[in-house]
mmCIF file of C-alpha atoms in Angstrom:
data_model
loop_
_atom_site.group_PDB
_atom_site.id
_atom_site.type_symbol
_atom_site.label_atom_id
_atom_site.label_comp_id
_atom_site.label_asym_id
_atom_site.label_seq_id
_atom_site.Cartn_x
_atom_site.Cartn_y
_atom_site.Cartn_z
ATOM 1 C CA SER A 4 -34.934 19.576 -53.936
ATOM 2 C CA SER A 5 -31.609 20.432 -55.520
ATOM 3 C CA SER A 6 -28.192 18.869 -55.032
ATOM 4 C CA SER A 7 -25.313 20.845 -53.649
ATOM 5 C CA SER A 8 -21.598 20.809 -54.312
ATOM 6 C CA SER A 9 -18.889 20.344 -51.691
ATOM 7 C CA SER A 10 -18.748 24.113 -51.330
ATOM 8 C CA CYS A 11 -21.615 24.010 -48.854
ATOM 9 C CA THR A 12 -20.388 25.506 -45.594
ATOM 10 C CA ILE A 13 -21.145 24.656 -42.013
ATOM 11 C CA ALA A 14 -23.343 27.694 -41.532
ATOM 12 C CA PRO A 15 -26.392 26.809 -43.655
ATOM 13 C CA CYS A 16 -26.344 23.187 -42.504
ATOM 14 C CA ALA A 17 -26.511 24.258 -38.889
ATOM 15 C CA ALA A 18 -29.020 27.030 -39.401
ATOM 16 C CA GLN A 19 -32.624 27.025 -38.214
ATOM 17 C CA LEU A 20 -34.106 25.427 -41.305
ATOM 18 C CA ASN A 21 -37.234 23.588 -42.298
ATOM 19 C CA GLU A 22 -37.127 20.424 -44.391
ATOM 20 C CA THR A 23 -37.306 22.150 -47.754
ATOM 21 C CA ASP A 24 -34.642 24.726 -46.941
ATOM 22 C CA CYS A 25 -32.353 22.090 -45.493
ATOM 23 C CA GLU A 26 -32.467 20.134 -48.738
ATOM 24 C CA SER A 27 -32.181 23.085 -51.078
ATOM 25 C CA MET A 28 -29.447 24.988 -49.203
ATOM 26 C CA CYS A 29 -27.293 22.008 -48.221
ATOM 27 C CA GLY A 30 -28.259 19.424 -50.809
ATOM 28 C CA CYS A 31 -28.886 16.994 -47.974
ATOM 29 C CA MET A 32 -31.109 13.967 -47.878
ATOM 30 C CA TRP A 33 -33.669 14.749 -45.218
ATOM 31 C CA ASN A 34 -33.555 12.225 -42.397
ATOM 32 C CA SER A 35 -35.291 14.059 -39.529
ATOM 33 C CA THR A 36 -31.981 14.655 -37.793
ATOM 34 C CA THR A 37 -32.614 17.687 -35.619
ATOM 35 C CA THR A 38 -31.407 18.941 -32.294
ATOM 36 C CA PRO A 39 -33.886 19.597 -29.457
ATOM 37 C CA SER A 40 -34.155 23.183 -30.674
ATOM 38 C CA GLY A 41 -35.070 22.055 -34.181
ATOM 39 C CA ILE A 42 -31.784 22.836 -35.897
ATOM 40 C CA CYS A 43 -31.297 20.881 -39.103
ATOM 41 C CA LEU A 44 -28.187 18.694 -39.084
ATOM 42 C CA CYS A 45 -27.935 16.787 -42.353
ATOM 43 C CA GLU A 46 -25.820 13.648 -42.199
ATOM 44 C CA GLN A 47 -25.382 13.089 -45.917
ATOM 45 C CA ARG A 48 -25.768 15.093 -49.109
ATOM 46 C CA GLU A 49 -27.881 13.859 -51.980
ATOM 47 C CA ASP A 50 -24.712 13.180 -53.985
ATOM 48 C CA GLY A 51 -23.473 10.886 -51.207
ATOM 49 C CA SER A 52 -20.729 13.151 -49.904
ATOM 50 C CA PRO A 53 -20.404 13.944 -46.163
ATOM 51 C CA ALA A 54 -22.698 16.610 -44.801
ATOM 52 C CA CYS A 55 -21.526 20.059 -43.831
ATOM 53 C CA SER A 56 -22.001 19.246 -40.151
ATOM 54 C CA ALA A 57 -19.184 16.716 -40.429
ATOM 55 C CA GLN A 58 -16.718 19.436 -41.312
ATOM 56 C CA TYR A 59 -15.926 20.606 -37.807
ATOM 57 C CA PRO A 60 -12.154 20.289 -37.317
ATOM 58 C CA SER A 61 -10.759 17.150 -35.752
ATOM 59 C CA PRO A 62 -9.357 17.820 -32.277
ATOM 60 C CA THR A 63 -5.644 17.298 -31.801
ATOM 61 C CA ASN A 64 -4.355 13.906 -30.658
ATOM 62 C CA SER A 65 -0.847 15.214 -29.946
ATOM 63 C CA SER A 66 -0.975 14.412 -26.216
ATOM 64 C CA ILE A 67 -1.973 10.777 -26.863
ATOM 65 C CA ILE A 68 1.047 10.483 -29.172
ATOM 66 C CA GLU A 69 3.262 12.186 -26.588
ATOM 67 C CA LEU A 70 2.119 9.710 -23.935
ATOM 68 C CA ALA A 71 2.911 6.774 -26.188
ATOM 69 C CA GLN A 72 6.269 8.165 -27.335
ATOM 70 C CA SER A 73 7.361 9.104 -23.829
ATOM 71 C CA LYS A 74 7.604 5.444 -22.781
ATOM 72 C CA LEU A 75 6.309 6.523 -19.371
ATOM 73 C CA ILE A 76 3.803 3.676 -19.683
ATOM 74 C CA SER A 77 5.438 0.266 -19.646
ATOM 75 C CA ASN A 78 4.164 -3.167 -20.599
ATOM 76 C CA ASN A 79 3.975 -3.940 -16.893
ATOM 77 C CA GLU A 80 1.626 -1.024 -16.216
ATOM 78 C CA ARG A 81 -1.818 -1.792 -14.810
ATOM 79 C CA ILE A 82 -4.133 1.130 -15.568
ATOM 80 C CA VAL A 83 -7.586 1.436 -13.980
ATOM 81 C CA PHE A 84 -10.102 3.902 -15.393
ATOM 82 C CA PHE A 85 -12.840 4.833 -12.900
ATOM 83 C CA GLY A 86 -15.876 6.712 -14.158
ATOM 84 C CA ASP A 87 -19.480 6.687 -15.273
ATOM 85 C CA SER A 88 -21.163 5.805 -18.584
ATOM 86 C CA ILE A 89 -18.743 7.972 -20.572
ATOM 87 C CA THR A 90 -15.931 5.722 -19.354
ATOM 88 C CA GLU A 91 -17.991 2.528 -19.561
ATOM 89 C CA GLN A 92 -18.643 3.271 -23.252
ATOM 90 C CA ALA A 93 -14.865 2.862 -23.548
ATOM 91 C CA GLY A 94 -14.430 5.197 -26.535
ATOM 92 C CA TYR A 95 -11.603 7.278 -25.067
ATOM 93 C CA VAL A 96 -10.147 4.283 -23.224
ATOM 94 C CA ILE A 97 -9.883 2.319 -26.466
ATOM 95 C CA LEU A 98 -8.271 5.287 -28.224
ATOM 96 C CA ILE A 99 -5.575 5.578 -25.555
ATOM 97 C CA GLN A 100 -4.987 1.826 -25.557
ATOM 98 C CA SER A 101 -4.801 1.729 -29.361
ATOM 99 C CA PHE A 102 -2.161 4.463 -29.527
ATOM 100 C CA LEU A 103 -0.105 2.734 -26.836
ATOM 101 C CA ASN A 104 -0.386 -0.582 -28.656
ATOM 102 C CA ASN A 105 0.673 1.044 -31.931
ATOM 103 C CA TYR A 106 3.921 2.027 -30.209
ATOM 104 C CA GLY A 107 4.444 -1.497 -28.923
ATOM 105 C CA ILE A 108 3.235 -0.739 -25.397
ATOM 106 C CA THR A 109 0.766 -3.280 -24.025
ATOM 107 C CA PRO A 110 -0.305 -2.390 -20.478
ATOM 108 C CA GLN A 111 -3.217 -4.125 -18.759
ATOM 109 C CA ILE A 112 -6.313 -1.940 -18.933
ATOM 110 C CA PHE A 113 -9.174 -2.174 -16.459
ATOM 111 C CA ASN A 114 -12.358 -0.255 -17.326
ATOM 112 C CA ARG A 115 -14.215 0.463 -14.090
ATOM 113 C CA GLY A 116 -16.769 2.838 -15.606
ATOM 114 C CA LYS A 117 -20.377 2.302 -14.542
ATOM 115 C CA SER A 118 -23.363 3.892 -16.217
ATOM 116 C CA GLY A 119 -25.170 6.242 -13.846
ATOM 117 C CA ALA A 120 -22.372 6.187 -11.276
ATOM 118 C CA THR A 121 -21.802 9.107 -8.906
ATOM 119 C CA ILE A 122 -18.723 9.690 -6.795
ATOM 120 C CA LYS A 123 -20.417 7.970 -3.821
ATOM 121 C CA ASN A 124 -21.085 4.958 -6.051
ATOM 122 C CA ILE A 125 -17.411 4.792 -7.023
ATOM 123 C CA ARG A 126 -16.452 4.896 -3.357
ATOM 124 C CA ASP A 127 -19.076 2.500 -1.992
ATOM 125 C CA GLY A 128 -19.647 0.116 -4.926
ATOM 126 C CA TYR A 129 -22.399 0.190 -7.528
ATOM 127 C CA ASN A 130 -24.335 -2.073 -9.862
ATOM 128 C CA GLY A 131 -22.168 -5.148 -9.344
ATOM 129 C CA GLN A 132 -18.890 -3.296 -8.924
ATOM 130 C CA PRO A 133 -17.338 -3.548 -5.441
ATOM 131 C CA ASP A 134 -16.234 -0.605 -3.322
ATOM 132 C CA PHE A 135 -13.185 1.451 -4.250
ATOM 133 C CA ASP A 136 -10.707 -0.253 -1.918
ATOM 134 C CA THR A 137 -11.761 -3.712 -3.079
ATOM 135 C CA VAL A 138 -11.286 -2.695 -6.720
ATOM 136 C CA LEU A 139 -7.779 -1.449 -5.897
ATOM 137 C CA LYS A 140 -6.950 -4.780 -4.290
ATOM 138 C CA GLN A 141 -8.451 -6.775 -7.169
ATOM 139 C CA ASP A 142 -6.946 -4.795 -10.055
ATOM 140 C CA ASN A 143 -3.674 -3.907 -8.296
ATOM 141 C CA PRO A 144 -3.131 -0.762 -10.414
ATOM 142 C CA THR A 145 0.103 1.095 -10.917
ATOM 143 C CA LEU A 146 -1.794 4.014 -12.472
ATOM 144 C CA VAL A 147 -5.348 5.213 -11.807
ATOM 145 C CA SER A 148 -7.550 7.641 -13.758
ATOM 146 C CA ILE A 149 -10.731 9.019 -12.207
ATOM 147 C CA MET A 150 -13.296 11.001 -14.221
ATOM 148 C CA ILE A 151 -16.526 11.365 -12.265
ATOM 149 C CA GLY A 152 -19.117 14.011 -11.407
ATOM 150 C CA ILE A 153 -21.485 14.276 -14.374
ATOM 151 C CA ASN A 154 -24.211 12.266 -12.643
ATOM 152 C CA ASP A 155 -23.707 14.165 -9.374
ATOM 153 C CA VAL A 156 -24.736 17.258 -11.342
ATOM 154 C CA TRP A 157 -27.224 15.698 -13.785
ATOM 155 C CA HIS A 158 -29.254 13.687 -11.251
ATOM 156 C CA THR A 159 -29.144 16.022 -8.258
ATOM 157 C CA PRO A 160 -30.684 15.996 -5.772
ATOM 158 C CA SER A 161 -30.794 12.340 -4.711
ATOM 159 C CA ASN A 162 -29.386 10.158 -1.953
ATOM 160 C CA GLU A 163 -26.624 8.992 -4.280
ATOM 161 C CA THR A 164 -25.466 12.394 -5.533
ATOM 162 C CA SER A 165 -23.188 14.825 -3.726
ATOM 163 C CA THR A 166 -23.053 18.533 -3.179
ATOM 164 C CA VAL A 167 -19.942 20.325 -4.428
ATOM 165 C CA ASP A 168 -18.494 20.326 -0.906
ATOM 166 C CA GLU A 169 -19.190 16.606 -0.437
ATOM 167 C CA PHE A 170 -17.729 15.884 -3.860
ATOM 168 C CA ARG A 171 -14.517 17.722 -2.980
ATOM 169 C CA VAL A 172 -14.127 15.790 0.276
ATOM 170 C CA ILE A 173 -14.839 12.381 -1.280
ATOM 171 C CA LEU A 174 -12.564 12.955 -4.266
ATOM 172 C CA THR A 175 -9.757 14.040 -1.944
ATOM 173 C CA ASP A 176 -10.258 10.843 0.041
ATOM 174 C CA LEU A 177 -10.207 8.639 -3.095
ATOM 175 C CA VAL A 178 -7.020 10.285 -4.354
ATOM 176 C CA GLN A 179 -5.327 9.785 -0.993
ATOM 177 C CA ARG A 180 -6.395 6.103 -0.950
ATOM 178 C CA VAL A 181 -4.707 5.621 -4.321
ATOM 179 C CA GLN A 182 -1.592 7.388 -3.126
ATOM 180 C CA ARG A 183 -1.433 5.237 0.019
ATOM 181 C CA PHE A 184 -1.893 2.189 -2.198
ATOM 182 C CA GLY A 185 1.246 3.237 -4.050
ATOM 183 C CA ALA A 186 -0.220 3.940 -7.487
ATOM 184 C CA LYS A 187 0.062 7.051 -9.623
ATOM 185 C CA ILE A 188 -3.134 9.076 -9.971
ATOM 186 C CA SER A 189 -4.728 11.423 -12.519
ATOM 187 C CA ILE A 190 -8.113 13.067 -12.008
ATOM 188 C CA SER A 191 -10.307 14.671 -14.660
ATOM 189 C CA THR A 192 -12.808 17.500 -14.512
ATOM 190 C CA VAL A 193 -16.361 16.853 -15.752
ATOM 191 C CA SER A 194 -17.204 17.368 -19.416
ATOM 192 C CA VAL A 195 -20.533 19.029 -20.306
ATOM 193 C CA ILE A 196 -24.290 18.586 -20.105
ATOM 194 C CA GLY A 197 -25.330 20.413 -23.253
ATOM 195 C CA GLU A 198 -23.028 21.895 -25.865
ATOM 196 C CA GLN A 199 -24.374 25.420 -26.187
ATOM 197 C CA ILE A 200 -21.834 28.163 -25.618
ATOM 198 C CA ASN A 201 -21.705 31.213 -23.348
ATOM 199 C CA GLY A 202 -23.156 29.437 -20.284
ATOM 200 C CA LEU A 203 -26.556 28.845 -21.886
ATOM 201 C CA ASN A 204 -26.985 25.204 -20.813
ATOM 202 C CA GLY A 205 -29.063 24.893 -17.675
ATOM 203 C CA LEU A 206 -26.405 23.169 -15.545
ATOM 204 C CA ASP A 207 -23.333 25.092 -16.729
ATOM 205 C CA SER A 208 -22.810 26.981 -13.480
ATOM 206 C CA LEU A 209 -23.016 23.868 -11.319
ATOM 207 C CA LEU A 210 -20.717 21.947 -13.688
ATOM 208 C CA LEU A 211 -18.115 24.702 -13.372
ATOM 209 C CA SER A 212 -18.302 24.417 -9.581
ATOM 210 C CA PHE A 213 -17.622 20.687 -9.788
ATOM 211 C CA ALA A 214 -14.775 21.257 -12.255
ATOM 212 C CA ASP A 215 -13.273 23.814 -9.878
ATOM 213 C CA ALA A 216 -13.588 21.275 -7.029
ATOM 214 C CA THR A 217 -11.541 18.755 -9.034
ATOM 215 C CA ARG A 218 -8.929 21.382 -9.829
ATOM 216 C CA TYR A 219 -8.702 22.202 -6.120
ATOM 217 C CA VAL A 220 -8.248 18.524 -5.193
ATOM 218 C CA SER A 221 -5.447 18.284 -7.731
ATOM 219 C CA GLN A 222 -3.703 21.265 -6.123
ATOM 220 C CA ILE A 223 -3.921 20.038 -2.529
ATOM 221 C CA THR A 224 -3.087 16.369 -3.187
ATOM 222 C CA GLY A 225 -0.581 16.653 -6.024
ATOM 223 C CA ALA A 226 -2.718 14.417 -8.262
ATOM 224 C CA ALA A 227 -2.190 15.055 -11.966
ATOM 225 C CA LEU A 228 -5.047 16.998 -13.578
ATOM 226 C CA SER A 229 -6.794 16.398 -16.886
ATOM 227 C CA ASP A 230 -8.958 19.474 -17.461
ATOM 228 C CA VAL A 231 -11.612 17.941 -19.703
ATOM 229 C CA HIS A 232 -14.122 20.678 -18.872
ATOM 230 C CA ALA A 233 -11.846 23.451 -20.094
ATOM 231 C CA GLU A 234 -10.969 21.590 -23.303
ATOM 232 C CA TYR A 235 -14.631 20.904 -24.130
ATOM 233 C CA LEU A 236 -15.581 24.540 -23.545
ATOM 234 C CA LEU A 237 -12.694 25.765 -25.696
ATOM 235 C CA TYR A 238 -13.621 23.528 -28.645
ATOM 236 C CA GLU A 239 -17.315 24.475 -28.413
ATOM 237 C CA GLN A 240 -16.558 28.202 -28.171
ATOM 238 C CA LEU A 241 -14.424 28.018 -31.319
ATOM 239 C CA ASN A 242 -16.637 25.715 -33.379
ATOM 240 C CA ASN A 243 -20.228 25.608 -32.082
ATOM 241 C CA VAL A 244 -21.130 28.986 -33.517
ATOM 242 C CA TYR A 245 -24.562 28.566 -35.169
ATOM 243 C CA PRO A 246 -26.964 30.040 -34.163
ATOM 244 C CA PRO A 247 -24.588 32.914 -33.387
ATOM 245 C CA GLY A 248 -23.860 33.316 -29.688
ATOM 246 C CA VAL A 249 -25.845 30.217 -28.800
ATOM 247 C CA GLY A 250 -24.690 27.097 -30.646
ATOM 248 C CA ILE A 251 -26.514 23.778 -30.794
ATOM 249 C CA PHE A 252 -27.310 21.637 -27.738
ATOM 250 C CA SER A 253 -25.857 18.407 -29.128
ATOM 251 C CA GLY A 254 -24.362 16.922 -32.265
ATOM 252 C CA ILE A 255 -20.787 18.216 -32.232
ATOM 253 C CA LEU A 256 -18.946 16.440 -29.421
ATOM 254 C CA SER A 257 -21.894 14.369 -28.210
ATOM 255 C CA VAL A 258 -24.979 12.545 -29.427
ATOM 256 C CA ASP A 259 -27.176 13.804 -26.571
ATOM 257 C CA GLY A 260 -25.354 16.690 -24.936
ATOM 258 C CA VAL A 261 -23.272 14.352 -22.773
ATOM 259 C CA HIS A 262 -22.116 11.075 -24.395
ATOM 260 C CA PRO A 263 -19.639 10.951 -27.267
ATOM 261 C CA CYS A 264 -20.341 8.474 -30.025
ATOM 262 C CA MET A 265 -18.491 5.175 -29.614
ATOM 263 C CA SER A 266 -17.689 4.643 -33.292
ATOM 264 C CA TYR A 267 -16.210 6.997 -35.889
ATOM 265 C CA ALA A 268 -17.968 4.951 -38.584
ATOM 266 C CA LEU A 269 -21.360 5.464 -36.945
ATOM 267 C CA CYS A 270 -21.042 9.175 -36.252
ATOM 268 C CA PRO A 271 -17.674 10.718 -37.215
ATOM 269 C CA LEU A 272 -18.552 14.145 -35.913
ATOM 270 C CA GLN A 273 -19.582 13.216 -32.380
ATOM 271 C CA SER A 274 -16.587 10.877 -32.026
ATOM 272 C CA HIS A 275 -14.557 14.086 -31.761
ATOM 273 C CA GLY A 276 -15.645 14.057 -28.116
ATOM 274 C CA ASN A 277 -13.734 10.837 -27.524
ATOM 275 C CA VAL A 278 -10.640 12.345 -29.158
ATOM 276 C CA ILE A 279 -10.777 15.324 -26.792
ATOM 277 C CA LEU A 280 -11.266 12.995 -23.837
ATOM 278 C CA ALA A 281 -8.417 10.681 -24.857
ATOM 279 C CA ASN A 282 -6.058 13.560 -25.620
ATOM 280 C CA THR A 283 -6.812 15.472 -22.417
ATOM 281 C CA ILE A 284 -6.725 12.421 -20.148
ATOM 282 C CA SER A 285 -3.430 11.428 -21.763
ATOM 283 C CA LYS A 286 -2.003 14.750 -20.542
ATOM 284 C CA GLY A 287 -2.888 13.709 -16.981
ATOM 285 C CA LEU A 288 -1.469 10.217 -17.389
ATOM 286 C CA THR A 289 1.778 11.719 -18.685
ATOM 287 C CA LYS A 290 2.047 13.967 -15.621
ATOM 288 C CA ALA A 291 1.009 11.333 -13.064
#
């Protein structure tokens, strides 16, 4: 197979290619990195330079910087992040904390993400984590962020998941509990389950319904909104363009269609998902 110069574009690297074509067109070392649909995503060229798939543009981090520069977060702040495995992974939480620390702001951070958690689990307690009210009493937050709903969509139906209507009612209740507690509150819409564009992922319609439910709760309660779903869709629509009109299922903002990579060093491309999360959730924290 032949080497390739840095002029290799995103398009051939994300095309439907076999092993030989992947190496000859992109100059990549073949490492069996393919999406579920068999799209070749080379991680490294034969000359050692980054692969074409790593050339998707970095999302903006302007809102994280704005949050840090605004001084709205003080050293006395106690911030609790409720969520599922995306939160438990801590990628976006660490990014927000790092930016705040870089500006000399050192709030206490409590990561209350739990892998597999649904909104009922957040309310009632799950996998060693106590119920919502007990967590509020234990952590004594001044600011709360809630991003939940992926597992309610992904694992439905089950006794632990909720319908859209149930989700709306429970989220409203959780927001009002935080408000009665006296803390500021920001809520986030769900991200994605599959990165293909134009509504081609199997759960896109249901995810939109859950995102709309969160937007509605924000409107009726006054909770600040971080519209993660909209920001993910916008980035994918602009950048996940091969195959045309379809895009790839994973490998741009996620490693599996859902979870961002935790480390830029391990997978710089998929860590873009954490940047979008941190930037978008920072918008909500600024408005809370």
